[in-house]
Coordinates of C-alpha atoms in Angstrom, one line a residue:
Chain A
M1 CA 0.0 0.3 0.1
E2 CA 1.2 3.4 -0.8
P3 CA 1.7 5.7 1.9
L4 CA -0.2 8.5 0.6
K5 CA -3.3 6.0 0.3
L6 CA -3.1 5.1 4.0
I7 CA -2.8 8.8 5.4
F8 CA -5.8 9.5 3.0
L9 CA -7.8 6.9 4.0
L10 CA -6.8 7.8 8.0
A11 CA -7.4 11.2 7.3
G12 CA -11.1 10.6 5.4
A13 CA -12.2 8.2 8.4
V14 CA -11.1 11.0 11.2
T15 CA -13.3 13.5 9.1
L16 CA -16.1 11.4 9.0
L17 CA -16.4 10.3 12.2
S18 CA -15.6 14.0 13.7
A19 CA -18.3 15.0 11.4
L20 CA -20.8 12.3 13.0
M21 CA -19.4 13.6 16.6
V22 CA -20.5 17.5 16.0
V23 CA -24.3 16.6 15.1
T24 CA -24.4 13.7 18.1
T25 CA -22.6 15.2 20.8
R26 CA -24.3 16.8 23.4
K27 CA -22.2 19.5 24.7
L28 CA -21.8 22.9 22.2
V29 CA -18.2 23.4 23.1
H30 CA -17.3 19.9 22.1
A31 CA -19.4 19.9 19.0
A32 CA -17.4 22.9 18.0
L33 CA -14.0 21.0 18.8
W34 CA -14.9 18.3 17.1
L35 CA -16.1 20.5 14.0
V36 CA -12.5 22.1 14.4
L37 CA -11.2 18.4 13.7
T38 CA -13.7 17.7 10.9
L39 CA -12.2 21.0 9.3
A40 CA -8.6 19.7 9.8
G41 CA -9.2 16.5 8.0
V42 CA -10.5 18.5 5.1
S43 CA -7.3 20.3 5.0
V44 CA -5.4 17.4 4.9
L45 CA -7.3 15.9 1.9
F46 CA -6.7 19.3 0.5
V47 CA -2.7 18.8 1.0
L48 CA -2.9 15.0 -0.3
L49 CA -4.8 16.8 -3.5
N50 CA -1.7 19.2 -4.1
A51 CA -4.0 22.0 -3.1
A52 CA -1.5 23.3 -0.5
F53 CA -2.7 26.7 -0.7
L54 CA -6.7 25.8 -0.6
A55 CA -5.5 23.7 2.7
I56 CA -3.8 26.4 4.2
V57 CA -6.7 29.1 3.8
Q58 CA -9.0 26.0 5.2
V59 CA -7.2 26.3 8.3
V60 CA -6.7 30.2 8.5
I61 CA -10.5 31.0 7.8
Y62 CA -12.5 27.9 9.1
I63 CA -10.1 26.8 12.2
G64 CA -8.5 30.2 13.0
A65 CA -11.6 32.4 12.6
I66 CA -15.1 31.0 12.1
A67 CA -14.3 27.9 14.6
I68 CA -13.1 30.3 17.4
L69 CA -15.9 32.8 16.6
I70 CA -18.1 30.0 17.3
I71 CA -16.3 28.7 20.5
F72 CA -16.6 32.4 21.8
A73 CA -20.0 33.0 21.0
V74 CA -20.9 29.7 22.7
M75 CA -18.7 30.4 25.9
L76 CA -20.4 33.9 26.4
T77 CA -24.0 32.4 26.1
R78 CA -25.2 31.6 29.5
G79 CA -26.7 28.2 29.5
S80 CA -25.7 26.7 26.7
M81 CA -22.7 24.8 27.8
D82 CA -24.9 21.6 28.7
D83 CA -28.0 20.8 26.1
T84 CA -30.6 18.3 27.8
G85 CA -33.2 18.8 25.2
P86 CA -33.9 16.2 22.6
Q87 CA -31.3 16.2 19.7
T88 CA -33.9 15.6 17.0
N89 CA -37.5 17.2 16.2
R90 CA -40.6 15.6 14.3
R91 CA -38.9 16.2 10.8
W92 CA -35.2 14.7 11.1
W93 CA -36.4 12.2 8.3
L94 CA -36.8 15.6 6.0
A95 CA -33.2 16.4 6.8
G96 CA -31.9 12.9 6.6
L97 CA -33.8 12.9 3.2
I98 CA -32.6 15.8 1.6
A99 CA -28.8 15.1 3.1
V100 CA -28.9 11.4 1.1
G101 CA -30.2 13.3 -1.9
L102 CA -27.2 15.7 -2.0
F103 CA -24.9 13.3 -1.1
A104 CA -26.3 10.7 -4.1
G105 CA -26.4 14.1 -6.4
I106 CA -22.8 14.8 -5.7
L107 CA -21.6 11.4 -6.4
L108 CA -23.4 11.4 -9.2
L109 CA -21.7 14.1 -10.5
V110 CA -18.1 13.3 -9.6
V111 CA -18.7 9.2 -11.1
S112 CA -19.7 10.9 -14.5
E113 CA -16.7 13.5 -14.6
P114 CA -13.8 11.8 -16.2
A115 CA -11.0 13.7 -14.1
A116 CA -12.2 12.4 -11.0
S117 CA -11.2 8.9 -11.8
A118 CA -7.7 9.9 -12.7
G119 CA -6.3 9.7 -9.2
V120 CA -4.4 12.6 -7.7
P121 CA -4.2 15.5 -10.0
A122 CA -0.4 15.9 -10.9
E123 CA 1.8 18.8 -9.7
A124 CA 0.4 22.1 -11.4
P125 CA 3.2 23.0 -13.8
G126 CA 4.9 26.5 -12.8
D127 CA 3.6 28.4 -9.9
S128 CA 0.1 27.8 -9.5
L129 CA -0.1 30.3 -6.7
R130 CA 0.6 33.1 -9.2
Q131 CA -2.0 31.6 -11.6
L132 CA -4.5 31.6 -8.9
G133 CA -4.0 35.3 -8.3
L134 CA -3.5 36.7 -11.8
A135 CA -7.2 34.2 -12.6
L136 CA -8.5 36.8 -9.5
V137 CA -7.8 40.1 -11.1
S138 CA -7.8 39.2 -14.6
V139 CA -10.6 40.5 -16.6
D140 CA -11.0 37.2 -18.3
G141 CA -11.2 35.5 -15.2
Y142 CA -12.9 36.3 -11.6
V143 CA -12.4 39.8 -11.2
L144 CA -16.3 40.3 -10.9
P145 CA -17.1 38.0 -8.4
F146 CA -13.8 38.6 -6.7
E147 CA -14.8 42.4 -6.2
L148 CA -18.4 41.8 -5.3
A149 CA -17.2 39.7 -2.2
S150 CA -14.6 42.8 -1.4
V151 CA -17.5 45.0 -1.5
L152 CA -19.8 42.8 0.6
L153 CA -17.1 42.1 3.2
L154 CA -16.9 45.7 3.5
A155 CA -20.8 46.4 3.9
A156 CA -20.4 43.9 6.8
L157 CA -17.4 45.4 8.3
I158 CA -19.1 49.1 8.5
G159 CA -22.7 47.5 9.6
A160 CA -20.3 45.6 12.6
I161 CA -18.7 48.9 13.5
F162 CA -22.5 50.7 13.4
V163 CA -24.2 48.0 15.3
A164 CA -21.1 47.7 17.5
R165 CA -21.1 51.7 18.2
P166 CA -22.3 52.7 21.6
P167 CA -25.5 54.7 21.2
D168 CA -23.8 57.6 23.0
A169 CA -20.8 58.4 20.9
A170 CA -18.7 60.5 23.1
S171 CA -18.6 58.2 25.8
E172 CA -15.6 55.9 24.1
G173 CA -15.1 53.8 27.3
G174 CA -12.4 50.7 27.4
E175 CA -13.8 47.0 26.9
E176 CA -15.9 46.4 30.1
Chain B
M1 CA 30.9 14.7 3.6
I2 CA 32.3 18.0 5.6
A3 CA 30.8 20.2 2.9
D4 CA 27.6 19.0 3.2
P5 CA 26.4 16.7 6.5
F6 CA 23.0 17.1 6.1
A7 CA 22.7 15.7 2.7
W8 CA 25.1 13.2 3.6
V9 CA 23.2 12.0 6.8
Y10 CA 19.9 11.7 4.6
A11 CA 21.7 9.7 2.0
Q12 CA 23.0 7.5 4.9
L13 CA 19.7 6.8 6.2
T14 CA 18.1 6.9 3.2
R15 CA 20.4 3.6 2.1
L16 CA 20.2 2.1 5.4
L17 CA 16.2 1.8 4.8
L18 CA 16.8 0.2 1.2
S19 CA 18.7 -2.4 2.8
L20 CA 16.3 -3.0 5.3
G21 CA 13.8 -3.7 2.1
M22 CA 11.7 -1.1 2.3
T23 CA 10.4 0.7 -1.1
A24 CA 11.6 3.9 -1.8
V25 CA 8.7 5.6 -1.3
W26 CA 7.8 4.2 2.3
A27 CA 11.7 5.1 3.1
Q28 CA 11.2 8.5 2.0
T29 CA 7.8 8.9 4.1
T30 CA 9.8 7.3 7.4
L31 CA 12.4 9.6 7.0
R32 CA 10.0 12.3 7.0
F33 CA 8.5 11.3 10.2
V34 CA 11.8 10.6 11.9
G35 CA 13.2 14.0 10.5
A36 CA 10.0 15.7 12.3
A37 CA 10.5 13.6 14.9
V38 CA 14.2 14.5 15.7
L39 CA 13.7 18.7 14.9
A40 CA 10.9 18.5 17.2
T41 CA 13.0 16.8 19.7
V42 CA 15.9 19.1 19.4
L43 CA 14.1 22.3 20.2
L44 CA 12.1 21.0 22.8
V45 CA 15.5 19.9 24.5
S46 CA 16.9 23.4 23.4
T47 CA 14.1 25.3 25.3
F48 CA 16.1 24.1 28.5
F49 CA 18.6 26.1 27.5
L50 CA 16.7 29.0 26.3
I51 CA 14.8 29.0 29.6
W52 CA 18.0 29.1 31.4
G53 CA 19.6 32.1 28.9
E54 CA 16.5 34.0 29.5
R55 CA 16.3 33.6 33.3
K56 CA 19.9 34.8 33.4
L57 CA 19.7 37.8 31.0
L58 CA 16.8 38.9 33.1
A59 CA 18.9 38.9 36.3
R60 CA 21.7 40.9 34.5
F61 CA 19.0 43.4 33.6
Q62 CA 17.5 43.7 37.4
D63 CA 21.2 43.7 38.6
R64 CA 20.7 40.3 40.3
L65 CA 23.0 36.8 39.6
G66 CA 20.2 34.5 38.2
P67 CA 20.2 31.0 38.5
N68 CA 23.5 29.8 39.7
R69 CA 23.3 26.3 41.5
V70 CA 23.3 23.9 39.5
G71 CA 25.8 22.9 36.8
P72 CA 28.4 25.7 35.4
W73 CA 26.7 29.3 35.7
G74 CA 23.3 27.5 36.7
V75 CA 23.3 25.8 33.0
F76 CA 21.3 22.8 34.4
Q77 CA 18.6 24.4 36.5
T78 CA 16.2 24.2 34.1
V79 CA 16.9 20.3 34.1
A80 CA 16.6 20.5 37.7
D81 CA 13.0 22.3 37.5
F82 CA 11.9 20.0 34.7
V83 CA 12.5 16.9 37.1
K84 CA 10.8 18.6 39.8
L85 CA 7.5 19.0 37.3
I86 CA 7.3 15.3 36.2
G87 CA 7.6 14.0 39.8
K88 CA 4.5 16.4 40.3
E89 CA 0.9 15.3 40.4
I90 CA -1.1 16.7 37.1
I91 CA -4.2 17.7 38.9
I92 CA -7.5 18.1 36.8
P93 CA -10.0 20.2 38.8
T94 CA -13.7 18.7 39.5
H95 CA -16.1 19.5 36.5
A96 CA -13.0 20.5 34.1
D97 CA -13.5 18.8 31.1
K98 CA -11.1 16.5 31.1
V99 CA -10.0 15.3 27.6
V100 CA -10.1 19.0 26.5
Y101 CA -8.2 20.2 29.3
L102 CA -5.6 17.9 28.7
L103 CA -5.5 18.8 25.3
A104 CA -4.6 22.1 25.0
P105 CA -1.0 22.4 26.2
L106 CA -0.1 20.2 23.0
L107 CA -2.0 22.1 20.8
V108 CA -0.2 24.7 22.1
V109 CA 3.3 23.4 21.9
L110 CA 2.1 22.1 18.7
S111 CA 1.5 25.4 17.1
V112 CA 5.0 26.6 18.4
V113 CA 6.9 23.6 17.1
G114 CA 4.7 23.5 13.8
I115 CA 6.2 26.8 12.5
W116 CA 9.5 25.1 12.1
A117 CA 8.2 22.7 9.5
V118 CA 9.0 25.4 6.9
I119 CA 11.8 27.2 8.3
P120 CA 14.8 27.0 6.1
M121 CA 17.8 26.4 8.5
A122 CA 20.5 26.0 6.1
P123 CA 20.9 25.7 2.4
G124 CA 18.7 22.7 1.4
V125 CA 17.8 21.9 5.1
V126 CA 14.0 22.5 5.5
G127 CA 11.1 20.4 7.1
T128 CA 9.4 21.0 3.7
D129 CA 9.4 23.9 1.1
L130 CA 5.8 24.7 1.3
E131 CA 4.6 27.3 -1.6
V132 CA 2.4 29.1 0.6
G133 CA 5.1 28.8 3.7
V134 CA 3.6 32.2 4.9
L135 CA 0.3 31.9 5.4
Y136 CA 1.2 28.5 7.1
I137 CA 2.9 30.7 9.8
V138 CA -0.3 32.4 10.1
A139 CA -2.6 29.0 10.0
I140 CA -0.2 27.1 12.7
G141 CA -0.7 30.1 15.0
A142 CA -4.5 30.0 15.0
I143 CA -4.5 26.5 16.4
G144 CA -2.3 28.1 19.2
T145 CA -5.2 30.5 20.0
L146 CA -7.5 27.3 20.1
G147 CA -5.5 25.8 22.7
I148 CA -5.8 28.8 24.8
M149 CA -9.4 28.9 24.4
M150 CA -9.4 25.0 25.3
A151 CA -7.3 25.7 28.4
G152 CA -9.6 28.5 29.4
W153 CA -13.0 27.1 29.0
S154 CA -12.0 23.8 30.2
S155 CA -10.6 24.4 33.7
N156 CA -14.0 25.6 34.8
N157 CA -12.6 28.3 36.6
K158 CA -13.8 32.3 35.7
Y159 CA -10.1 33.8 35.9
A160 CA -8.8 31.0 33.3
L161 CA -12.1 32.1 31.1
I162 CA -11.5 35.8 31.5
G163 CA -7.7 35.0 30.3
A164 CA -8.9 32.9 27.7
F165 CA -11.4 35.8 26.5
R166 CA -8.5 38.5 26.8
S167 CA -6.4 35.8 24.5
V168 CA -8.9 36.1 22.0
A169 CA -8.9 39.7 22.0
Q170 CA -5.2 40.1 21.7
L171 CA -4.3 37.1 19.8
V172 CA -7.1 37.5 16.7
S173 CA -6.8 41.7 16.9
Y174 CA -2.7 41.4 16.0
E175 CA -3.1 39.0 13.7
V176 CA -4.3 41.4 11.6
P177 CA -1.6 43.8 11.4
M178 CA 0.7 40.6 11.3
V179 CA -0.7 39.3 8.3
L180 CA -0.7 43.0 6.7
V181 CA 3.0 43.0 7.0
L182 CA 4.0 39.2 6.5
L183 CA 2.8 40.6 2.6
V184 CA 5.7 43.0 2.6
P185 CA 8.5 40.5 2.1
V186 CA 5.9 38.4 -0.2
I187 CA 5.9 41.1 -2.6
L188 CA 9.4 42.2 -2.2
A189 CA 10.4 38.3 -3.1
S190 CA 7.2 37.8 -5.1
S191 CA 7.0 34.3 -3.3
M192 CA 5.1 33.1 -0.5
S193 CA 7.2 30.1 0.0
L194 CA 9.9 30.7 2.6
V195 CA 12.9 29.4 0.6
G196 CA 12.2 31.9 -2.1
I197 CA 12.1 34.3 0.5
V198 CA 15.4 33.5 2.1
D199 CA 16.7 33.3 -1.9
A200 CA 15.6 36.9 -3.0
Q201 CA 17.6 38.4 0.0
A202 CA 20.8 37.1 -1.5
G203 CA 21.7 40.9 -2.8
M204 CA 20.0 42.6 0.1
W205 CA 18.4 42.1 3.4
F206 CA 14.6 43.0 3.7
I207 CA 15.1 44.6 6.9
V208 CA 16.9 47.4 4.7
M209 CA 14.1 47.8 2.2
A210 CA 11.1 47.5 4.8
P211 CA 12.4 48.4 8.1
V212 CA 9.2 49.5 9.2
A213 CA 7.7 46.0 8.2
A214 CA 10.1 44.4 10.2
L215 CA 9.5 46.4 13.3
V216 CA 5.7 46.0 13.4
F217 CA 6.0 42.3 12.4
L218 CA 8.0 42.3 15.8
V219 CA 5.7 44.3 18.0
T220 CA 2.8 42.0 16.9
S221 CA 5.0 38.7 17.2
I222 CA 5.7 39.5 20.7
A223 CA 2.1 40.3 21.3
E224 CA 1.1 37.0 19.4
N225 CA 3.3 35.4 22.2
G226 CA 1.5 36.9 25.1
R227 CA 4.6 38.3 26.6
A228 CA 5.8 41.2 28.4
P229 CA 4.8 43.9 27.7
F230 CA 1.8 42.4 26.1
D231 CA 1.3 39.6 29.0
L232 CA -2.3 40.5 29.6
L233 CA -3.7 36.6 29.1
E234 CA -1.6 35.8 32.2
A235 CA -1.6 39.3 34.2
E236 CA -0.6 37.8 37.5
S237 CA -1.8 40.8 39.5
E238 CA -5.0 41.1 37.4
I239 CA -6.3 37.4 36.8
V240 CA -3.9 35.3 39.0
A241 CA -2.6 33.6 36.2
G242 CA -5.0 33.6 33.1
F243 CA -5.9 30.7 31.1
N244 CA -3.3 28.3 32.9
I245 CA -4.3 28.8 36.3
E246 CA -5.5 25.4 37.2
Y247 CA -2.5 23.5 35.6
S248 CA 0.0 22.0 37.4
A249 CA 3.1 19.9 36.9
L250 CA 4.1 18.9 33.3
A251 CA 0.6 20.2 31.6
F252 CA 1.9 23.8 33.1
G253 CA 5.7 22.8 31.8
M254 CA 3.8 22.4 28.3
F255 CA 2.5 26.0 28.6
F256 CA 5.8 27.3 29.6
V257 CA 8.0 25.2 27.4
A258 CA 5.8 26.9 24.5
E259 CA 5.9 30.4 25.5
F260 CA 9.4 30.3 25.9
L261 CA 10.0 28.6 22.7
H262 CA 7.8 30.9 21.0
S263 CA 10.0 33.9 21.6
F264 CA 13.1 31.7 19.8
T265 CA 10.7 30.9 17.0
I266 CA 9.7 34.8 16.3
G267 CA 13.4 35.2 16.3
A268 CA 14.0 32.7 13.6
V269 CA 10.8 33.7 11.7
V270 CA 12.4 37.6 11.7
A271 CA 15.6 36.1 10.7
T272 CA 14.0 34.3 7.8
L273 CA 12.1 36.9 6.7
F274 CA 13.8 40.1 7.1
L275 CA 17.5 39.0 8.1
G276 CA 18.1 37.0 4.9
G277 CA 17.9 33.3 6.7
W278 CA 20.6 31.4 6.6
R279 CA 22.5 33.8 4.2
G280 CA 26.0 35.3 5.0
P281 CA 29.7 34.9 3.2
G282 CA 30.4 31.2 2.7
A283 CA 27.4 29.7 3.4
E284 CA 26.0 28.1 -0.1
A285 CA 29.3 26.1 -0.3
Y286 CA 29.2 25.1 3.6
P287 CA 25.8 24.5 4.6
L288 CA 26.9 23.7 8.3
L289 CA 28.3 27.8 8.1
G290 CA 24.8 29.0 7.0
F291 CA 23.4 27.2 10.1
V292 CA 25.8 28.8 12.2
Y293 CA 24.8 32.0 10.5
F294 CA 20.9 31.4 10.6
L295 CA 21.5 30.4 14.6
L296 CA 23.2 33.9 15.2
K297 CA 20.9 36.0 13.9
T298 CA 18.1 34.0 15.5
L299 CA 19.6 34.4 19.0
A300 CA 19.7 38.4 18.6
I301 CA 16.2 38.6 17.5
W302 CA 15.9 36.1 20.6
F303 CA 18.0 38.6 22.6
L304 CA 15.9 41.9 21.7
I305 CA 12.7 39.9 23.0
V306 CA 14.1 39.4 26.3
W307 CA 15.7 43.3 26.1
I308 CA 12.3 44.2 25.1
R309 CA 10.6 42.1 28.0
A310 CA 12.9 43.3 31.0
T311 CA 12.5 46.8 30.0
L312 CA 8.8 47.2 29.7
P313 CA 6.4 47.2 31.9
R314 CA 3.0 45.4 31.2
V315 CA 0.5 48.0 28.8
R316 CA -3.5 48.0 30.2
I317 CA -5.9 46.0 28.1
D318 CA -7.7 49.1 26.3
Q319 CA -4.0 50.5 25.8
M320 CA -3.1 47.0 24.3
L321 CA -6.2 46.9 22.1
G322 CA -6.1 51.0 21.1
F323 CA -2.5 50.2 20.2
N324 CA -3.1 47.8 17.9
W325 CA -6.1 49.1 15.8
K326 CA -5.6 52.7 16.2
F327 CA -1.8 52.5 15.4
L328 CA -0.4 49.4 14.0
T329 CA -3.6 48.6 11.9
P330 CA -3.1 52.0 9.9
V331 CA 0.5 52.0 9.9
A332 CA 0.6 48.2 8.4
L333 CA -1.9 48.9 6.0
G334 CA -0.2 52.0 4.9
I335 CA 3.6 50.2 5.0
L336 CA 1.8 47.3 2.7
M337 CA 0.4 49.8 -0.1
L338 CA 3.2 52.2 -0.3
T339 CA 5.6 49.0 -0.3
A340 CA 3.5 47.6 -3.3
L341 CA 3.2 50.9 -5.0
V342 CA 6.7 51.9 -5.0
D343 CA 8.2 48.4 -5.6
K344 CA 6.1 48.4 -8.9
M345 CA 6.9 52.1 -9.8
S346 CA 11.0 51.5 -9.2
A347 CA 10.5 48.1 -11.3
A348 CA 8.8 50.2 -14.3
A349 CA 11.0 53.2 -13.8
G350 CA 14.3 51.1 -13.7
W351 CA 15.4 52.8 -10.3
N352 CA 17.5 51.2 -7.6
R353 CA 14.9 49.2 -5.8
A354 CA 16.8 49.2 -2.1
L355 CA 17.4 53.2 -2.2
V356 CA 14.0 54.2 -3.3
L357 CA 12.2 51.6 -0.4
I358 CA 14.6 53.2 1.8
L359 CA 13.5 56.6 0.9
A360 CA 9.8 55.6 1.4
N361 CA 10.4 54.1 4.6
A362 CA 11.9 56.9 5.8
A363 CA 9.1 59.1 4.5
A364 CA 6.7 56.9 6.2
V365 CA 8.5 57.2 9.2
T366 CA 8.5 61.1 9.0
V367 CA 4.4 61.2 8.5
I368 CA 3.8 58.5 11.6
L369 CA 5.8 60.3 14.1
L370 CA 4.2 63.8 12.9
S371 CA 1.0 62.5 13.1
V372 CA 1.1 61.0 16.4
R373 CA 2.5 64.3 17.5
A374 CA -0.2 66.2 16.1
Y375 CA -2.5 63.5 17.8
A376 CA -0.7 64.1 21.2
R377 CA -1.2 67.7 20.7
F378 CA -4.9 67.5 20.1
Q379 CA -5.4 65.5 22.7
R380 CA -3.9 67.6 25.0
R381 CA -5.4 70.5 24.0
T382 CA -8.8 68.8 24.5
D383 CA -8.1 67.6 28.0
Q384 CA -7.2 71.3 29.0
A385 CA -10.6 72.3 27.4
K386 CA -12.1 70.0 29.2
G387 CA -10.7 71.1 32.5
L388 CA -8.9 67.8 33.2
P389 CA -5.1 67.8 34.7
A390 CA -2.5 66.9 32.2
A391 CA -3.4 63.3 31.1
V392 CA -1.2 60.9 32.7
E393 CA -2.6 58.4 29.8
A394 CA 0.4 57.0 28.2
R395 CA -0.1 57.0 24.3
P396 CA 1.7 53.6 23.1
A397 CA 2.4 55.2 19.7
A398 CA 4.8 57.7 21.2
A399 CA 7.1 55.1 21.9
H400 CA 7.7 54.0 18.7

């Protein structure tokens, strides 16, 4: 067996198991920590696919920012540490159905794609990072979605400042 | 063999593994794991001497003798401390979250040791030449933040939790200017790989071309390390010991080791990004010499960090945040835009790149100092107008 295949199987198993734990564990903070492990597993899969940039961005954004914010929010919410309510509601089968349908759809798409059976994509020729950067700002590439995303983020930033601003602008106090 | 001992050892080990009947792929994979284990072990063992060195230096700064009982000049003091720590009990508080509680120190150590995976220590000696090495350093730091959060939450102690909250306020916000100035060497080298950045400094170190970025990076790194003057995460006089209050024995030792190793690691990162890494006269022919240069540069920055720790008092929490958001972040943004613009222009016009960048940096420093002075005057005038006494409130910007 190839070592890469072994690592792939291990990472895949860890990702799936921890994803299962995210939705079944009772403590919210634990769910968030399992989510971190799931995301880390996905980033290992990215590394195995020769997509180092995506792997690192996965860690920076999803673990470094989003997961930490989730944990922070959970910690600040009183009484959310121990959830004792039922874990499912009456429509759990509907969610299950949608999930299975989605999975089947993705599977169908992947199997019908000829590139999927080719295995690990070859090391990108030259500087793949440079190509990605150029594609993001070139007019033939993705400049419009890129700029739209920037404007969206800027709007969110301004909105956050507006919401966080104390009603009396003059009383610029400390943190507490 | 003398010329390049690293390559020689690698070749010997590969031959040994191949003679044991391994395939080439497995031999390579095994050697990767062995290399990672050796690197991590050497780093953790070297921490013994880093802690001793730091204590000795701090003592000298404070006109004391420092550790001087165990071994010559007290060199083995940390070993004795470590033996004591091993012998103690790891106390787990009641209602603490056991698994998370024990996992947290490991993550914190991992986040520091992990940085070394991408740092080129000598020509050809690097854990892995990652195409996105600079981003990797940021990513692995995020895991340290996570570890501190886990430690603070799982201890089931309010001081620990406050320490964890502070850590998020500090570590996440100082990441903003740090990532921004990290882009400056990336622009100058037009590469995100640390090996590429070291190669691009063959002619001129980046500290010459980007002194402001280097300084901002050093300051934010110290804050990321949670070290004086930014040691609010564990401010003894305010929140007892912060996020690690409940930890004892080796579990505490892990946090301790991580903090001291982190300052050395910052030295290595700064040396790589701004001081040319292993570059120096004759380093390419003799990798061992390159390693010596790398070590000397790293130790110089490490000494600077210890010096700062011994000199500056702890800042208040509002000063800490204000300094970051009102001073460092705008400066980092400005210097990033300036560097990108000036570098592009000098490349187009064929000017001397280093000279133009130095002039741009000098202009930036002048503007920063003038605006800090203007801000201080404005503040003083408003204070007087309100009838307040002359403000005692330190303006952190003035220190730089």
